Short mmCIF file of C-alpha atoms (C1' of nucleotides) in Angstrom, two decimals:
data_model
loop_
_atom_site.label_atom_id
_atom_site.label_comp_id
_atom_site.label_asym_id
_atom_site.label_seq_id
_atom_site.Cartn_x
_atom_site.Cartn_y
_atom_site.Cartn_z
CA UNK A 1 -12.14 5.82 37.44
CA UNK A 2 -11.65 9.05 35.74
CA UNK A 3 -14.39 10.71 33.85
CA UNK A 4 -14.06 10.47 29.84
CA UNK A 5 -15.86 12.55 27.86
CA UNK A 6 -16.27 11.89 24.23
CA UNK A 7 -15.84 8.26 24.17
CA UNK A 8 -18.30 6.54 22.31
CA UNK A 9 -19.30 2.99 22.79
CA UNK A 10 -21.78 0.77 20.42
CA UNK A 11 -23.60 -1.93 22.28
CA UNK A 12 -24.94 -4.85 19.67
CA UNK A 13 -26.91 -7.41 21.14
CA UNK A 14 -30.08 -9.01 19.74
CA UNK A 15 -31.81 -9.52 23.36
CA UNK A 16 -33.60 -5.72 24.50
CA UNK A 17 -32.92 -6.89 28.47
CA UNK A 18 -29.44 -7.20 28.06
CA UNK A 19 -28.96 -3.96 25.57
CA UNK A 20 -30.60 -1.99 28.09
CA UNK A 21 -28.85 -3.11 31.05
CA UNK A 22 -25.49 -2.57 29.33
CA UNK A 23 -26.48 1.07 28.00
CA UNK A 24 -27.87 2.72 31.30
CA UNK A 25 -24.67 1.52 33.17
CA UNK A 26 -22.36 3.00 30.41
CA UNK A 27 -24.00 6.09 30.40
CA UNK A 28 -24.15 6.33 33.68
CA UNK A 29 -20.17 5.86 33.54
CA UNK A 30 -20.05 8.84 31.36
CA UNK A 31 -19.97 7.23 27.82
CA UNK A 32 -21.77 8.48 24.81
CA UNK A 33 -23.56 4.66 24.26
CA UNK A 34 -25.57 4.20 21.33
CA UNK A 35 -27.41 0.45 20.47
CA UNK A 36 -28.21 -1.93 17.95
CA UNK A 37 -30.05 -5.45 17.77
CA UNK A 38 -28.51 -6.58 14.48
CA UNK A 39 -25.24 -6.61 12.85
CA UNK A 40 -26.96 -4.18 9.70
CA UNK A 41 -28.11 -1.79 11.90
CA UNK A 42 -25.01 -1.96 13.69
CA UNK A 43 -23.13 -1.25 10.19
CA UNK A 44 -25.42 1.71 9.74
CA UNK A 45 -24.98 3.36 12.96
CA UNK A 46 -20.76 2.31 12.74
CA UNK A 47 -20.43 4.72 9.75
CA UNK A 48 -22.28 7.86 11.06
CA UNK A 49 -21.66 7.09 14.93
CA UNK A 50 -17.79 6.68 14.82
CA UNK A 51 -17.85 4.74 18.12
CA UNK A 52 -14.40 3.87 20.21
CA UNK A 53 -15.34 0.93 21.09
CA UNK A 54 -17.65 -2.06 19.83
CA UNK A 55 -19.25 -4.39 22.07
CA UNK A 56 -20.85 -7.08 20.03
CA UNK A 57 -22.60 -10.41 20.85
CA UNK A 58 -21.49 -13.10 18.82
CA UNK A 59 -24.74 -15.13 18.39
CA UNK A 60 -27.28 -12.96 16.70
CA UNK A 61 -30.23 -13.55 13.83
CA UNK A 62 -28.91 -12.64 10.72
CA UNK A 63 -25.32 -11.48 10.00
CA UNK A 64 -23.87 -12.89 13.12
CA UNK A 65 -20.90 -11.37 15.36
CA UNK A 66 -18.07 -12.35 13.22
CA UNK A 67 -19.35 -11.18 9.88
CA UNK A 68 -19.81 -7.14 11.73
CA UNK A 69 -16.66 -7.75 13.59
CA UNK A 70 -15.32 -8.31 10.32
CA UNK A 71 -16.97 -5.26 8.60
CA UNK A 72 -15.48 -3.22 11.28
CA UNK A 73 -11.88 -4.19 11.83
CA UNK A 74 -11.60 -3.54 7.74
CA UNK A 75 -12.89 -0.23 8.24
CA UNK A 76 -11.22 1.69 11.35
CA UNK A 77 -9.49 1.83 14.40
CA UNK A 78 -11.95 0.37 16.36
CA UNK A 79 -11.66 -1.58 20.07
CA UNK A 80 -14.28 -4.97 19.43
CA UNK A 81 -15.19 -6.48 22.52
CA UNK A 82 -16.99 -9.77 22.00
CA UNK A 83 -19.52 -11.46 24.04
CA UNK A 84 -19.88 -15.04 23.73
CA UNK A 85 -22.49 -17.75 25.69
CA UNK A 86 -20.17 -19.65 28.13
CA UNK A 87 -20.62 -23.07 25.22
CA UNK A 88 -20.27 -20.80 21.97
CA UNK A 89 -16.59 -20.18 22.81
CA UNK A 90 -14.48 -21.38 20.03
CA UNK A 91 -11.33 -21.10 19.04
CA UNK A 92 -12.15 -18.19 16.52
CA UNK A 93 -12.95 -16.11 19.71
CA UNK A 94 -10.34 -17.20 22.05
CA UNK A 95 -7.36 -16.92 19.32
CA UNK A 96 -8.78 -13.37 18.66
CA UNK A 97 -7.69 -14.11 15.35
CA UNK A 98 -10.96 -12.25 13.84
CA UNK A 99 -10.19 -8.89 14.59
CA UNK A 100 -11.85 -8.78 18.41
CA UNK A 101 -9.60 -7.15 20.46
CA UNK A 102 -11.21 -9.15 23.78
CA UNK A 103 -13.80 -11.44 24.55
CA UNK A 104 -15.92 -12.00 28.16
CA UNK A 105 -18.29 -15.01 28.51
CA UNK A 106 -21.66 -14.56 29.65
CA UNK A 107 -22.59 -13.87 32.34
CA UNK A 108 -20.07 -11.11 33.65
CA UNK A 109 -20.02 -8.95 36.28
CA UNK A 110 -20.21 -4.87 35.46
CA UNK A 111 -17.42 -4.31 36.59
CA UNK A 112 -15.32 -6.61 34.80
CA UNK A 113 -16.95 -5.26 31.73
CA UNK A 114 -16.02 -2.07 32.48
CA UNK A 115 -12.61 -2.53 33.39
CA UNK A 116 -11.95 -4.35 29.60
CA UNK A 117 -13.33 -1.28 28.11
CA UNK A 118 -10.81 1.36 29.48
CA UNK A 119 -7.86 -1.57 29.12
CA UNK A 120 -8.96 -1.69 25.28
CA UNK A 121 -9.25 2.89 25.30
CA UNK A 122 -6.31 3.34 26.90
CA UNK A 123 -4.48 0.17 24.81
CA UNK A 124 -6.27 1.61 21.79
CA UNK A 125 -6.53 5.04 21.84
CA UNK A 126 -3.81 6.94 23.85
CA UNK A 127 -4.26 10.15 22.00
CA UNK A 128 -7.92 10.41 23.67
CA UNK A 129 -6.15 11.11 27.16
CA UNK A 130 -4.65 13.83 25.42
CA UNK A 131 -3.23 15.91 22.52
CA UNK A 132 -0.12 14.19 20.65
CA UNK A 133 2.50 16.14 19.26
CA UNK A 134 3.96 14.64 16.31
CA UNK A 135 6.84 17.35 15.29
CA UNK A 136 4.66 20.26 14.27
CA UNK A 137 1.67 18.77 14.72
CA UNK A 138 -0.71 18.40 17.51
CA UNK A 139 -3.17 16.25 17.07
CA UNK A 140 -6.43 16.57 19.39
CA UNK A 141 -8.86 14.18 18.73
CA UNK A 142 -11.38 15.06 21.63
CA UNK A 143 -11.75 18.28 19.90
CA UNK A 144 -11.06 17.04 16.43
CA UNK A 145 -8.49 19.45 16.03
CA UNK A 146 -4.94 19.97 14.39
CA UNK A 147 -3.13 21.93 14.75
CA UNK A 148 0.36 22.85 12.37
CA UNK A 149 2.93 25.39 13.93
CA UNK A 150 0.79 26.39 16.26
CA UNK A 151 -2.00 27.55 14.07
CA UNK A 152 -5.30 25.93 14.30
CA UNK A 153 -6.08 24.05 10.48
CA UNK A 154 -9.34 24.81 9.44
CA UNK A 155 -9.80 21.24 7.96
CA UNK A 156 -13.20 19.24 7.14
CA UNK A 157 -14.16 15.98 8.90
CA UNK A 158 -12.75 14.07 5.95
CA UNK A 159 -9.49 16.31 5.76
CA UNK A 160 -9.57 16.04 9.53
CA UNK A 161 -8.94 12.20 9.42
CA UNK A 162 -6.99 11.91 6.65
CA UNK A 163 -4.22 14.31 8.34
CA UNK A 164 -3.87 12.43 10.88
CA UNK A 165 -4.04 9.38 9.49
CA UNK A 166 -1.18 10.71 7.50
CA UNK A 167 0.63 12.02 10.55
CA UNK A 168 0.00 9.24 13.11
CA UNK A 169 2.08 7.31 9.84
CA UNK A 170 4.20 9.81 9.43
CA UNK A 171 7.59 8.17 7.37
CA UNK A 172 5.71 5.17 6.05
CA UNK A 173 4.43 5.58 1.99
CA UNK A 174 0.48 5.29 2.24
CA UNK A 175 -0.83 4.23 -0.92
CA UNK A 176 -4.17 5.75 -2.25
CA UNK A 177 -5.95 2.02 -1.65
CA UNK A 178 -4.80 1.89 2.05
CA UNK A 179 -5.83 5.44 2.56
CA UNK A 180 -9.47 4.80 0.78
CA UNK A 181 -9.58 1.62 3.33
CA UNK A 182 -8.83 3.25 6.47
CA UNK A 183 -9.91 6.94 6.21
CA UNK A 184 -13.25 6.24 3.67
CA UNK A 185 -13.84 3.08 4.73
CA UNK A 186 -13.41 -0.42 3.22
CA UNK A 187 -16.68 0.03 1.35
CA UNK A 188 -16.23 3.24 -0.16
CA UNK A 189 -17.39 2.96 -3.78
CA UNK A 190 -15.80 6.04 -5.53
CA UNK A 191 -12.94 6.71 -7.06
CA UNK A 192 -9.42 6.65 -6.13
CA UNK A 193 -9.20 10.63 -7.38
CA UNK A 194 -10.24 11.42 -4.50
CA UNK A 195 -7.51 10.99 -2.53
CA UNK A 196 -5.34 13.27 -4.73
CA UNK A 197 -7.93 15.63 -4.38
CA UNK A 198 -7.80 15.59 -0.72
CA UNK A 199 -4.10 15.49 -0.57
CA UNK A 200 -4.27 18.84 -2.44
CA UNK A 201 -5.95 20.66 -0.13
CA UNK A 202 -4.32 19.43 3.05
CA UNK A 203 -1.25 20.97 0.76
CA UNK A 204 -2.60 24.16 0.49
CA UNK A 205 -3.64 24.40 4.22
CA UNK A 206 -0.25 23.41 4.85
CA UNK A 207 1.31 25.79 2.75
CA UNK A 208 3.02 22.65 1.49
CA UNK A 209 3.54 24.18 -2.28
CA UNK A 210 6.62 21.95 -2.58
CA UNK A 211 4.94 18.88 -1.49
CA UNK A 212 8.31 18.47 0.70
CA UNK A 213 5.57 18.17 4.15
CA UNK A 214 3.35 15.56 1.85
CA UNK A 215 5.45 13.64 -0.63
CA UNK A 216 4.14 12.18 -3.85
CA UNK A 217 6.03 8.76 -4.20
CA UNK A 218 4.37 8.40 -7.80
CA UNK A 219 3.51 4.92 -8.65
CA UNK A 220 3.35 3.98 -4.57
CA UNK A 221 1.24 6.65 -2.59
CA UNK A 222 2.10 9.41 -0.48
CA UNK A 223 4.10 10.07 2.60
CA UNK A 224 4.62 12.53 5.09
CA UNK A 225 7.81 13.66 5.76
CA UNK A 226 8.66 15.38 9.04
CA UNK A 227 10.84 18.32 9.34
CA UNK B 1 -4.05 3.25 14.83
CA UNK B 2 -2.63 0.47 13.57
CA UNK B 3 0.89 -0.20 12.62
CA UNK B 4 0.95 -0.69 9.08
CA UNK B 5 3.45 -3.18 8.03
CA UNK B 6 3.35 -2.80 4.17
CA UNK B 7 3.51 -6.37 3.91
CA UNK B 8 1.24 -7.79 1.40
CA UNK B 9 -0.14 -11.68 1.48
CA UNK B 10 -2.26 -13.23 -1.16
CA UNK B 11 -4.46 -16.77 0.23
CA UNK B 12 -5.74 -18.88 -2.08
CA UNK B 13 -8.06 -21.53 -1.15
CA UNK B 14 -11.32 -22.46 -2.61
CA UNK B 15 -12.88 -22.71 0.91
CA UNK B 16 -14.42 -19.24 1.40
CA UNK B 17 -14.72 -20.12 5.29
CA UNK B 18 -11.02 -20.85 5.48
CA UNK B 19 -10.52 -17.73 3.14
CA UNK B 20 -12.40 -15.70 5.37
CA UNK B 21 -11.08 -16.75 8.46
CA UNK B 22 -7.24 -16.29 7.65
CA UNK B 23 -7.79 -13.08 6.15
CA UNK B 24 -9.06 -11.22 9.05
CA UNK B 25 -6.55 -12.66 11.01
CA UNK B 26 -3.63 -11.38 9.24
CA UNK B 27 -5.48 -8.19 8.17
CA UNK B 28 -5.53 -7.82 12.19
CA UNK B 29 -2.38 -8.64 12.25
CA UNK B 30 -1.57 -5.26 9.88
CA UNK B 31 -0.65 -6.87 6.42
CA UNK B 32 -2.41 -5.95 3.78
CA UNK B 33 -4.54 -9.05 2.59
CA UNK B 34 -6.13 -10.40 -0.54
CA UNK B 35 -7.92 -13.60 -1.97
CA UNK B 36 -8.33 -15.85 -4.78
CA UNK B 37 -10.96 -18.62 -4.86
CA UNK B 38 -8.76 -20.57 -7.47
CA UNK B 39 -5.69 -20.73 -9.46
CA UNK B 40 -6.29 -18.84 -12.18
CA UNK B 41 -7.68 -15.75 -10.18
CA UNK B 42 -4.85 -16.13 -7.83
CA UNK B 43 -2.05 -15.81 -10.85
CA UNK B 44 -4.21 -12.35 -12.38
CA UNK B 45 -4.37 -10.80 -9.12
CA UNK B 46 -0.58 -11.76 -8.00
CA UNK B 47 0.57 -9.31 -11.17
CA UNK B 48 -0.66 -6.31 -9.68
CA UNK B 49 -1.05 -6.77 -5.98
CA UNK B 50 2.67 -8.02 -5.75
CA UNK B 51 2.72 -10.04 -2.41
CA UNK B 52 5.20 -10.58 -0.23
CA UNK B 53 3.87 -14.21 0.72
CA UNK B 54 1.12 -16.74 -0.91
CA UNK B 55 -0.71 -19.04 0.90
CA UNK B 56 -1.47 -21.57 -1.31
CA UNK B 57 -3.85 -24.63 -1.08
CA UNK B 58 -2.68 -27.72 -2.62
CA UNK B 59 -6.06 -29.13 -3.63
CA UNK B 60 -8.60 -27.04 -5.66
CA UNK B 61 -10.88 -27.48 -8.63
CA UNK B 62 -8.94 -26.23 -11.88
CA UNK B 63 -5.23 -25.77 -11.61
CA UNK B 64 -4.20 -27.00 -8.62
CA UNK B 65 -1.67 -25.55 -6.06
CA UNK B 66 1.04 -27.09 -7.41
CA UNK B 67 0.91 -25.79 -10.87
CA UNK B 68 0.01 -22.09 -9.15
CA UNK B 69 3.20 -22.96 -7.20
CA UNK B 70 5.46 -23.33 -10.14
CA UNK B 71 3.76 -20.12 -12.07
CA UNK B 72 4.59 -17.77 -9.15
CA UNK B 73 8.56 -19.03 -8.99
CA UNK B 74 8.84 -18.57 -12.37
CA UNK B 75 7.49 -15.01 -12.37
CA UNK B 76 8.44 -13.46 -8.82
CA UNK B 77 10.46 -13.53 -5.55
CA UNK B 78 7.84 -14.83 -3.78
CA UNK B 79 7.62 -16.64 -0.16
CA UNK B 80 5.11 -19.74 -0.79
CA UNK B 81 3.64 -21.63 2.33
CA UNK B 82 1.62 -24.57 1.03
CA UNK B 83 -1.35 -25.78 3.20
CA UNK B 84 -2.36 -29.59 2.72
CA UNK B 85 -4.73 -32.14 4.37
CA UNK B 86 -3.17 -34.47 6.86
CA UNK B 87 -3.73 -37.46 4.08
CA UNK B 88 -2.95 -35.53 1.12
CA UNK B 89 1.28 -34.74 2.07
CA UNK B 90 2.98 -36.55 -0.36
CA UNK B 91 6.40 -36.30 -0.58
CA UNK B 92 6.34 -33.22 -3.63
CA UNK B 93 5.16 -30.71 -0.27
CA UNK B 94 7.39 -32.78 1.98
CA UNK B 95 10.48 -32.05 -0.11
CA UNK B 96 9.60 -28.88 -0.88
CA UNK B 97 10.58 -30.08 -4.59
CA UNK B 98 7.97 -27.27 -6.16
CA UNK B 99 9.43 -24.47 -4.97
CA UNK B 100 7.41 -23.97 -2.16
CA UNK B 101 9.31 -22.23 1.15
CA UNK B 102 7.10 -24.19 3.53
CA UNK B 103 3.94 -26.26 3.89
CA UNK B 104 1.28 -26.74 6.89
CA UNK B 105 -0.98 -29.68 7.21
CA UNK B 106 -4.12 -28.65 8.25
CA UNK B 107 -5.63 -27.96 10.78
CA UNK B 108 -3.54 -25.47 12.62
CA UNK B 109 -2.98 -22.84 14.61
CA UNK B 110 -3.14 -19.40 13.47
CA UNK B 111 -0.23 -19.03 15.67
CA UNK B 112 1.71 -21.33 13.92
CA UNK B 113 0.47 -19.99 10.53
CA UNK B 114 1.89 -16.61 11.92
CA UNK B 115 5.18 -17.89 13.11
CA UNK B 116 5.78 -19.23 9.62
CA UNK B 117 4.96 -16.15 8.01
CA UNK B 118 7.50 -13.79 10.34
CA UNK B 119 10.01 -16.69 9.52
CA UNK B 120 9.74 -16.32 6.02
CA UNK B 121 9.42 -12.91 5.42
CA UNK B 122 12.43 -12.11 7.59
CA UNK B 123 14.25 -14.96 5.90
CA UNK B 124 13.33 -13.55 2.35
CA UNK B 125 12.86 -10.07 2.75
CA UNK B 126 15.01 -9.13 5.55
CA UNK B 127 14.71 -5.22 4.11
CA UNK B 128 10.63 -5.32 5.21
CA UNK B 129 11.42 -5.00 8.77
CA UNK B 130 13.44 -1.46 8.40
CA UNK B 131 15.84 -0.14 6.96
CA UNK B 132 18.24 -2.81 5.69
CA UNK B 133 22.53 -1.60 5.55
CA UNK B 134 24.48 -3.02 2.62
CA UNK B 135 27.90 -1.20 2.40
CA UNK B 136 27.19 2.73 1.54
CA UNK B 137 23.20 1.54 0.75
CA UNK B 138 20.51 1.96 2.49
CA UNK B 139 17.19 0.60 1.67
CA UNK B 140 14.37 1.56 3.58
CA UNK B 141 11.43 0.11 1.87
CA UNK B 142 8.89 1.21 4.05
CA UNK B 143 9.80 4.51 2.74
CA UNK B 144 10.33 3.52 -0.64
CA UNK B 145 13.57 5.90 0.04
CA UNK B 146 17.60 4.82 -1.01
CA UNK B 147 20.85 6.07 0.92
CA UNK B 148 23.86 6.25 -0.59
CA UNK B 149 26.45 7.59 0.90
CA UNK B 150 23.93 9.31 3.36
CA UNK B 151 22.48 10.91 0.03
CA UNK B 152 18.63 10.37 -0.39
CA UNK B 153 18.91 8.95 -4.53
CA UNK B 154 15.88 10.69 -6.04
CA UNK B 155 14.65 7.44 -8.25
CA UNK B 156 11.93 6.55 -10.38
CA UNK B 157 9.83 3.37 -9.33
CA UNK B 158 11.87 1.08 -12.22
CA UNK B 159 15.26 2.50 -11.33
CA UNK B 160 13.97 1.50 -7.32
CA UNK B 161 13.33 -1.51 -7.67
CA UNK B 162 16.41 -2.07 -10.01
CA UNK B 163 18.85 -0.87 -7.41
CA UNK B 164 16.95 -2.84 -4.84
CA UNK B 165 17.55 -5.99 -6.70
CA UNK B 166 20.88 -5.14 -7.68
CA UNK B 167 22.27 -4.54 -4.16
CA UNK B 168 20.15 -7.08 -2.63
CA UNK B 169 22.00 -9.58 -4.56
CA UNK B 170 25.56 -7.72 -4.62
CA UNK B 171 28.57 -10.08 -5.50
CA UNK B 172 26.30 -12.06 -8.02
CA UNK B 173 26.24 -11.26 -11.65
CA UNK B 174 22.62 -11.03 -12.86
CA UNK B 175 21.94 -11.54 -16.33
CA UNK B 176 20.00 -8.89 -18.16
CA UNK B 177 17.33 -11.66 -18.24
CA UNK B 178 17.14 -12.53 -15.03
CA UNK B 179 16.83 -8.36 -14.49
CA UNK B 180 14.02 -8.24 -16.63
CA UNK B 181 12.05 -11.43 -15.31
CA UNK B 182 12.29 -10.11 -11.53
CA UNK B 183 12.30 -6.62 -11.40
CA UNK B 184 9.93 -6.13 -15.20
CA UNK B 185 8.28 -9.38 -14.63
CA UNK B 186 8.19 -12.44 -16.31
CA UNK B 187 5.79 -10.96 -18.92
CA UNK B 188 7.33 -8.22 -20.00
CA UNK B 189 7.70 -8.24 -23.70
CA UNK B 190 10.55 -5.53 -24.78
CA UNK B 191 14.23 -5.69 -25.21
CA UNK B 192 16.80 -6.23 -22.89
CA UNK B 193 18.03 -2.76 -24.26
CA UNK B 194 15.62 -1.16 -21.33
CA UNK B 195 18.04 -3.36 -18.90
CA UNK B 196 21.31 -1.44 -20.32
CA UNK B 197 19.23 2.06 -20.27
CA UNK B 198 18.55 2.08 -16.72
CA UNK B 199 21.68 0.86 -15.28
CA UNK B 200 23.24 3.70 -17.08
CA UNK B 201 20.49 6.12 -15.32
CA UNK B 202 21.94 4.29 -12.21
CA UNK B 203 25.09 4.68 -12.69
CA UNK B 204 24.40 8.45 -13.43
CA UNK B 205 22.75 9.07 -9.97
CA UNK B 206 25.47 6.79 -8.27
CA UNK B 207 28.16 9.14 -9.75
CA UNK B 208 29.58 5.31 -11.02
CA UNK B 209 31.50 7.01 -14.05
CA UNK B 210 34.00 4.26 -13.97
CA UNK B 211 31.76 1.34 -13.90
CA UNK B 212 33.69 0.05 -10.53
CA UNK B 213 30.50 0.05 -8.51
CA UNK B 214 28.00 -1.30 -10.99
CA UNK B 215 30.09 -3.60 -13.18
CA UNK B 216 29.49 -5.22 -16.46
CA UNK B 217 30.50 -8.58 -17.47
CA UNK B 218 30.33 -8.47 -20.83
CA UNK B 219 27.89 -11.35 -22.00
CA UNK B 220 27.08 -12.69 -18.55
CA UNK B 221 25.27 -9.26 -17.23
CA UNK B 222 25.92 -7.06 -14.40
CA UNK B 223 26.99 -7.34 -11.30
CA UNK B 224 27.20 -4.75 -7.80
CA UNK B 225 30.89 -4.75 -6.38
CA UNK B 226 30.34 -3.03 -3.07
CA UNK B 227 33.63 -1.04 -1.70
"C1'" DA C 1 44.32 -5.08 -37.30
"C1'" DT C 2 39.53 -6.11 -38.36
"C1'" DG C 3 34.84 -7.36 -38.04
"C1'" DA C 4 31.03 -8.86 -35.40
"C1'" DA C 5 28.68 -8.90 -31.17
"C1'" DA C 6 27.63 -6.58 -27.11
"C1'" DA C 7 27.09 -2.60 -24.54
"C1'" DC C 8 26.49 2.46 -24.23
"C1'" DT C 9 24.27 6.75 -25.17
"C1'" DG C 10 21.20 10.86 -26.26
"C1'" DA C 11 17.11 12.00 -27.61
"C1'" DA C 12 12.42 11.24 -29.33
"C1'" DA C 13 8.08 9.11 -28.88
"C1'" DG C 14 4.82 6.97 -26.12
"C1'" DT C 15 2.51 5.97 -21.87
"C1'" DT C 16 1.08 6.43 -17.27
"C1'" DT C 17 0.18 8.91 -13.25
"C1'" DG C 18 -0.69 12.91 -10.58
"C1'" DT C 19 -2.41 17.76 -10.39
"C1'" DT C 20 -5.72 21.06 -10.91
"C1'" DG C 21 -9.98 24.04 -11.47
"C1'" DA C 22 -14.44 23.74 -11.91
"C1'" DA C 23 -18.91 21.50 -12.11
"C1'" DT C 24 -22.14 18.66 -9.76
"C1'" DA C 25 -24.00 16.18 -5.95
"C1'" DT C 26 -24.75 15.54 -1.20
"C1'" DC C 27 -25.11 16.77 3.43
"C1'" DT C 28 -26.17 19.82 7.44
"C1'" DC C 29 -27.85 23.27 9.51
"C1'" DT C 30 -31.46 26.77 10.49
"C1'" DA D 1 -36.96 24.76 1.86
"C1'" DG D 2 -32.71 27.05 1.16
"C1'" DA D 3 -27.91 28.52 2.16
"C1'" DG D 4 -23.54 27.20 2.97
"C1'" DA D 5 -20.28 23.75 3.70
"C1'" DT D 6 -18.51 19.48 2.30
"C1'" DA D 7 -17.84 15.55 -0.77
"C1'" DT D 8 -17.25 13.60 -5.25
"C1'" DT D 9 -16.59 13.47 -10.10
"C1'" DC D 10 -14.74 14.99 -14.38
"C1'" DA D 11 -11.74 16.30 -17.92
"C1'" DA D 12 -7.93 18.95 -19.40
"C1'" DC D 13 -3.40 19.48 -18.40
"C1'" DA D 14 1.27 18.79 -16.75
"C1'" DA D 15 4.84 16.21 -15.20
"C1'" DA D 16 7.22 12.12 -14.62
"C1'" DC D 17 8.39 7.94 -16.22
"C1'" DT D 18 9.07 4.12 -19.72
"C1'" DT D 19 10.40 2.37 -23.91
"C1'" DT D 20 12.31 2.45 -28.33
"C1'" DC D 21 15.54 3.71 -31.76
"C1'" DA D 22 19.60 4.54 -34.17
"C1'" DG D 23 24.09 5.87 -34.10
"C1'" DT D 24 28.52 5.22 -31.44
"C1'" DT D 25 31.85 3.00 -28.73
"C1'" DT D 26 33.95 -0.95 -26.57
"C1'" DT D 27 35.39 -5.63 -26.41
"C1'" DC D 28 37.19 -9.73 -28.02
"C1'" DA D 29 38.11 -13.59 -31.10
"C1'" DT D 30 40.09 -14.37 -35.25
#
DNA sequence: ATGAAAACTGAAAGTTTGTTGAATATCTCT
DNA sequence: AGAGATATTCAACAAACTTTCAGTTTTCAT
């Protein structure tokens, strides 16, 4: 299997053994692996960590798996792999319907764990195997770069993601409480302002001074319009 | 990242485990989801969330789904799937008498909840999936953008929605009534004057100097005559 | 033909929404 | 701790949109 670089996997589980286990192999696969032994501190580390992929055990003390599985398919683009005791599987996990994007039953084999986890990347995320051009744009998330024209943007993290969150939709209208969900977060507490504020300054990296490249549709949200 | 849909669905059920459960299912799904514990909630939030669908439960404390039923007819083109106990379908769900679209007895799949949905939504708002083609119109709500002629129409959100409605429902007249309920909403509490202002700012953009494409029945209320 | 009702129109007044510059707060390095 | 970058809020402003109003025209029944 090809080496990744820059793919970030959170392992939750509430039993050490297991979390370790899980985290040497990953690493040792080439993943950036960070770990958790409850769905809060999983939350925490979500926000700052920005992981690919989630693997999350469904029976854990306190918030259990569904609640964080929850948390996280509101916030982001996120692969949530579930891991379930062979007589916990129910119907929530096997539909998928909450949000997990795959499920194993314990016990499983390394392999097969692995194998999920670069279905669900390259499912998930094809624009980590390489840049995507969207007319003018090209859009490198392993080095968190856009670039417009050619040029390199010199954008923030925040203006980073909302670009291409904009771009990757490029043609649909956006509205500011869809962009607050997926680019902020669903529990981002401020303002709606915001947005516009953002959207201003993508505009002036842009050179968009007719707002023809970002489009106000006033009363709906904003859309990107490509050339 | 996802594909956003842009369809909106309101539940309403006082179960928050029910609640819970459908709602990250269909936000997984990619609509855009909100929730109402009870009737009254449900009706306040409808107003300015404007969904597409409502899943409505027949039994809950207060006004009951029925009555919630009837409100949102009145007030909106709105798909309504009712969900019912197995003992509780009397024949008001079975003949759909309330204005419902469709019912579910519970417990079922979210599959089949799903399935119902799609069939609704491309029963009732065929334009959701795309662009739609009616004669020299395009609507392409996604993009909150319509063609006529090939010409983008640069319109305001009223006189959008107003042409939507109008050519959505070409060949039938529409009293200035019926305008106002569905496109101002059934609380709206001007004159029908406002009706007669923005066809003419229609008619303007349309180039319709002669009335033949927007047409006026004098006392009945307007109706779209398409070439 | 004539008058009343209905529809049309241009413009003013009112309201909402988006834009902007700047101030403040927060974070991230060293 | 402090500098610089980034994030967020705020309020004034501008622009776009909505609604009303009053005068005019059209329509139609008498």
């Amino acid at each position: 299997m090809q080496q990744l670089k820059g793919i970030k996997i959170l392992l939750v589980d509430d039993e050490p053994n297991i979390l370790q286990f899980l985290e040497l192999g990953l690493q040792n696969e080439g993943f950036e692996v960070q770990t958790a032994q409850d769905g809060m501190t999983a939350i925490t580390i979500l926000k700052q960590f920005q992981p690919h992929v989630v693997i999350l055990d469904v029976m854990m003390p306190g918030m259990d798996g569904f609640e964080v599985c929850r948390m996280i398919k509101k916030m982001d683009n996120v692969a949530v792999i579930m891991l379930t005791a062979r007589d916990e599987v129910d119907d929530r996990v096997k539909g998928l319907n909450l949000g997990a994007d795959d499920y194993m039953v314990k016990p499983f084999s390394f392999e097969e764990l692995l194998a999920r986890i670069y279905a669900r990347i390259r499912n998930q995320f094809p624009h980590l195997f390489g840049e995507v051009v969207i007319g003018p744009f090209h859009i490198d998330d392993r080095r968190k770069e856009i670039r417009y024209e050619n040029r390199v943007l010199e954008l923030s993290p925040t203006e980073y993601e909302l670009l291409k969150f904009l771009v990757l939709n490029h043609g649909l209208v956006l509205s500011k409480t869809m962009i607050l969900d997926k680019v902020w977060g669903y529990d981002f507490a401020g303002e709606e302002n915001i947005v516009e504020v953002y959207i201003r300054s993508l505009r002036d990296k842009l050179h968009d001074k007719d707002h023809q490249l970002i489009r106000t549709l006033r009363g709906s949200g904003y859309r990107v319009d490509l050339p």
